[in-house]
Amino acid sequence: MITRRFWPGRISGEPHRTRFFGQWASPSSWILLLLLLPIPLLPSIAHAQRAISLDFASGWEQHTQGAWRMRFDHRGLLAMRHPWTESQKGGSASLHREISVPSDWREPISLAFYCTDDYQAEGIAPDASWLTAEGFIGHRFKQVLVDGRVVWSADVADPCPNGTPSGIRVPLPVKPGQKFLLSLLAYDALDSRTPSEKDFYQPGDSGRTRQEDPGAFRFQTHIYWGDVALLEEGAEWTLGKRPSEKDVNTFHRDHWPLPPLGEPWSGPIILEVSKPAGVPKEGFPARCGIPLRPAQETGANQAMLRVGKRRIQANKTVSSQWPDNSAQWLLFDFPVFPDTNTIELAFTPEKNDVNAYGRIKPLNPGIAIEIDDLRFKSVPDSMLDSVCFRNAPAITEAHLSALVEGAEIRSAAESFSIVDDGPFRHTVLIEGRIDNNERVYAHYRMYLSVYRRLPYLLCRLQLINDTGKPLPLAGLRMAFTFPENPTEPRVPSGPVGGEFTLRQISENDRRLNESSVNPKTPFYVAWRGGAVAMRHFRELFPKSASLKDKTLVIDLAAAESSPIVFTPGEAKTHEVWLAFGDVDPVAFSGAVSCPPILQNPAYFCSTGAFGPAWTSDVFPALRDATETAYTGKTWEDLGQKYGLRDFPDSPYYGGLPKWSNNYYERMLGLWSEWLIGNGRAWFDRAFEVCRHVADVAIIRCDIPGKDWRGALHGPGDNHVAGPWHPNLRTEGLAWFAHLTGEPDIYDAVVAAADYCIRVRAAMDNPSVRDHAGPLDAVYSAFALTRDPKYMDEEALRVKRILEIMDVRRGAWAETHGSQVYKGNVPWMMAQLARPLYLWYRATGDVQAAQALVGMADAIVCENTDWDTPGAVAGYSHNPRYAPSSNYDLIILPVIFAAHELTRDPFFLDAARAQWDRLNRAKTFDSPLNCFWNAPWLMYGIKRQAAN
């Protein structure tokens, strides 16, 4: 037995006898002893004082018997804890004190208090699910006693409903002027190996009997008490608040509006030109987004790129704005040359850049382009017509066709529009359809881009199955017809003669006229005076290239023997590049496969455009572990698959044909690894995952019988599973759009948010991660558009979150792998924290800050080992799961943020202790799994160093 003293004097003894305490002595000796002790009594109060708060801070005595423990926590609550061990009859935890009822109070006298626990068994029926359940009913009770007699009792097995309890009010058998002994008690009436009539057991997937399961008789419970008050008749009582709630309100009052995230940047903004594959001697175009701080310098109008003092001719577009309407993101198109290793983002007065060499001219119908040495037309029957380079015919005609249901169907252009007309990149958009007399099979978008002083033409094709029916695609062909047979044709393996067929059958099987060749070399077909290359030729197999009778056919879906079925709403994007003149095909195809980008992690983080972020320099253990684990690794090494619909994705739990489909927010996780400075390879991985998700997972049309338009397919069979709320996160897609300028992504972010609004996604769901996905999606759309409808929706969702949480505890209690244990799941709570934090900073909705800080309070108080600071059981409250530090990366920023929003050193101490554990354990989760808070963690680490 353990006895702890909280006021002068000492009492030791057993808990009070009740109907469960038959073997114990009468409490009369207790009361006599208490009366003899020098206990400071509560003073009588005037009649206007209708309630007495019985604060836990002083005047109470506590006792524990057996494995029970108790403590007062940061939230002003008393926690009684029985660990995950077998319980013994008579085990208990009690807290008691003597009280005097004021003599002028009116009857009835009552006691009001808050009491919850994290165990439930009543009303639960065993089933055949994978969840475990150890149902103990009639074993353990939470009680209130007056002079040793029970006045309120509840089985801890009672239901644990969602939301904040309204509190309990119990009439007491006491009179005005009376002194009595009040006790709060947790008591084991039966040991866990003695079954009651209502006990049950469910083994989950193990298939074991209760006797075979060593955990079947272990019984864990946490009981939380608070806000105890003695009331006279008619007195009002309200639930108390966590001290951190007041701290949040104080912080908001004193600091709102908050200064923008990020920090000033001193000196020139020098951006590294990353070009791992090099670029041809002629140079190569790059397209990159660059973030700016709010009102940075004089903003977008004067922003420019330069090398030394030489201004780079570039397209410049404001792709996103800060709330003050200053530019947040600038998208640049510009040339990169072999000797270009750094580029400066500078701010100087804008110069008029008259486009004297290029022009785009509408035709009726069609469009004509003439840029420097390159000119061509695009007309309804031909995507390219009369292509000339330096006044010499280069390509007579090129068209797009699809092989569907045994017939080759030529595309039909429906519209032509100008997207950009210089000064560097000139782009037109052709939109059309694939159809015959019987049905429309698909639509497409073809972006044709040419570049000042560079000999390239980009054909960016997106095929979209927006028909509501499956599309069995046996071929998707771009056919380029030359004025004469190309001379000296060659492919990566060497010269090929006059006719050839090159097939990419799988990621490890490429054949030239049925002879195996290196399957991994960047693809190209070259001839005297030109070349064609394609991004992801190997990765998005099956592909083929064949030359015959002056026509080169690039088949983007060479599946004639086994058509690939594109599901309703699905798309696929391809980049086919043409080069003209004496361009080295090896350098050309290398640049196509791995184009140049701009990067400077420290500057990018300093802008605040990525939210709270800093580089991994502040966390060397993470940086070094990443370098060791991932340098030089391929997608195969990371367990990802290849193929037209599958690259780069991996099997979901249970194996194929189930696919992960961005489980668990791979997009933002991979971008985060790149942002914190761990290398260019992460940019490419993020690009490829985002492109895959954008094409295959986003639902672009109505599906019969499903209200899924705009959503993302969740993990499951064949990339067609229904939307899964945690996977609706789209901030990674928004970063993708900002950084790359991919033209269809902004619409996808908005469509996902509209879906969440339309179907009220997850609004009534009990799991925190279900709310996290839509909250992220709606915030991402708001950040892009500033549309008030997303502001209204986000505020509504924050309100709903607080209704489901137990705000008094700060907890989001839910089951996780067990039917009977219901508590916090910290790694899931952390998924909700980021959009809450960003939303609060963007709008000042203090309820979002309250929700975040409440969750941090609950994680530290309920999921952290009582004896080891920082030892957070991050994966689950379920005692069957061993505590792990694997999820510290995603959880730690929540605790750091709670300190930022309260200035309470309690949270800073907790975060530092947890970070110390992570530093020692070095259990860093994969960037493919819940990694997206890593930049936020670096921000928290950097910020705490200043405290």
PDB file of C-alpha atoms in Angstrom, residues 12 127 162 203 271 289 335 393 479 494 504 521 570 641 720 735 749 768 774 791 800 850 882 895 923:
ATOM      1  CA  SER A  12      -2.990   5.709   6.779  1.00  0.00           C
ATOM      2  CA  ASP A 127     -17.931 -10.430 -33.107  1.00  0.00           C
ATOM      3  CA  ASN A 162     -17.856  11.055 -27.604  1.00  0.00           C
ATOM      4  CA  PRO A 203      -9.188 -12.858 -29.566  1.00  0.00           C
ATOM      5  CA  LEU A 271      19.288  29.270 -55.829  1.00  0.00           C
ATOM      6  CA  GLY A 289       8.020  27.756 -58.519  1.00  0.00           C
ATOM      7  CA  PRO A 335      16.572  28.379 -69.859  1.00  0.00           C
ATOM      8  CA  PRO A 393      10.604  20.840 -93.406  1.00  0.00           C
ATOM      9  CA  ALA A 479       2.462   9.292 -85.160  1.00  0.00           C
ATOM     10  CA  GLY A 494      22.894   1.951 -81.079  1.00  0.00           C
ATOM     11  CA  GLN A 504       9.305  -1.484 -73.088  1.00  0.00           C
ATOM     12  CA  THR A 521      18.566   3.820 -70.192  1.00  0.00           C
ATOM     13  CA  GLU A 570      -8.985   8.343 -64.297  1.00  0.00           C
ATOM     14  CA  LYS A 641       5.888  -0.920 -58.507  1.00  0.00           C
ATOM     15  CA  VAL A 720     -10.792   2.294 -57.478  1.00  0.00           C
ATOM     16  CA  TRP A 735       2.892  22.110 -53.080  1.00  0.00           C
ATOM     17  CA  VAL A 749      -7.236  20.693 -54.923  1.00  0.00           C
ATOM     18  CA  VAL A 768      -9.788  11.902 -35.429  1.00  0.00           C
ATOM     19  CA  PRO A 774     -11.175  16.821 -45.025  1.00  0.00           C
ATOM     20  CA  MET A 791     -13.562  29.718 -44.626  1.00  0.00           C
ATOM     21  CA  ARG A 800     -17.566  19.930 -34.950  1.00  0.00           C
ATOM     22  CA  GLN A 850      -7.761  25.389 -28.434  1.00  0.00           C
ATOM     23  CA  ALA A 882       4.038  -1.811 -27.217  1.00  0.00           C
ATOM     24  CA  ILE A 895       3.759  19.569 -28.439  1.00  0.00           C
ATOM     25  CA  THR A 923      13.459   5.452 -34.928  1.00  0.00           C
TER      26      THR A 923
END
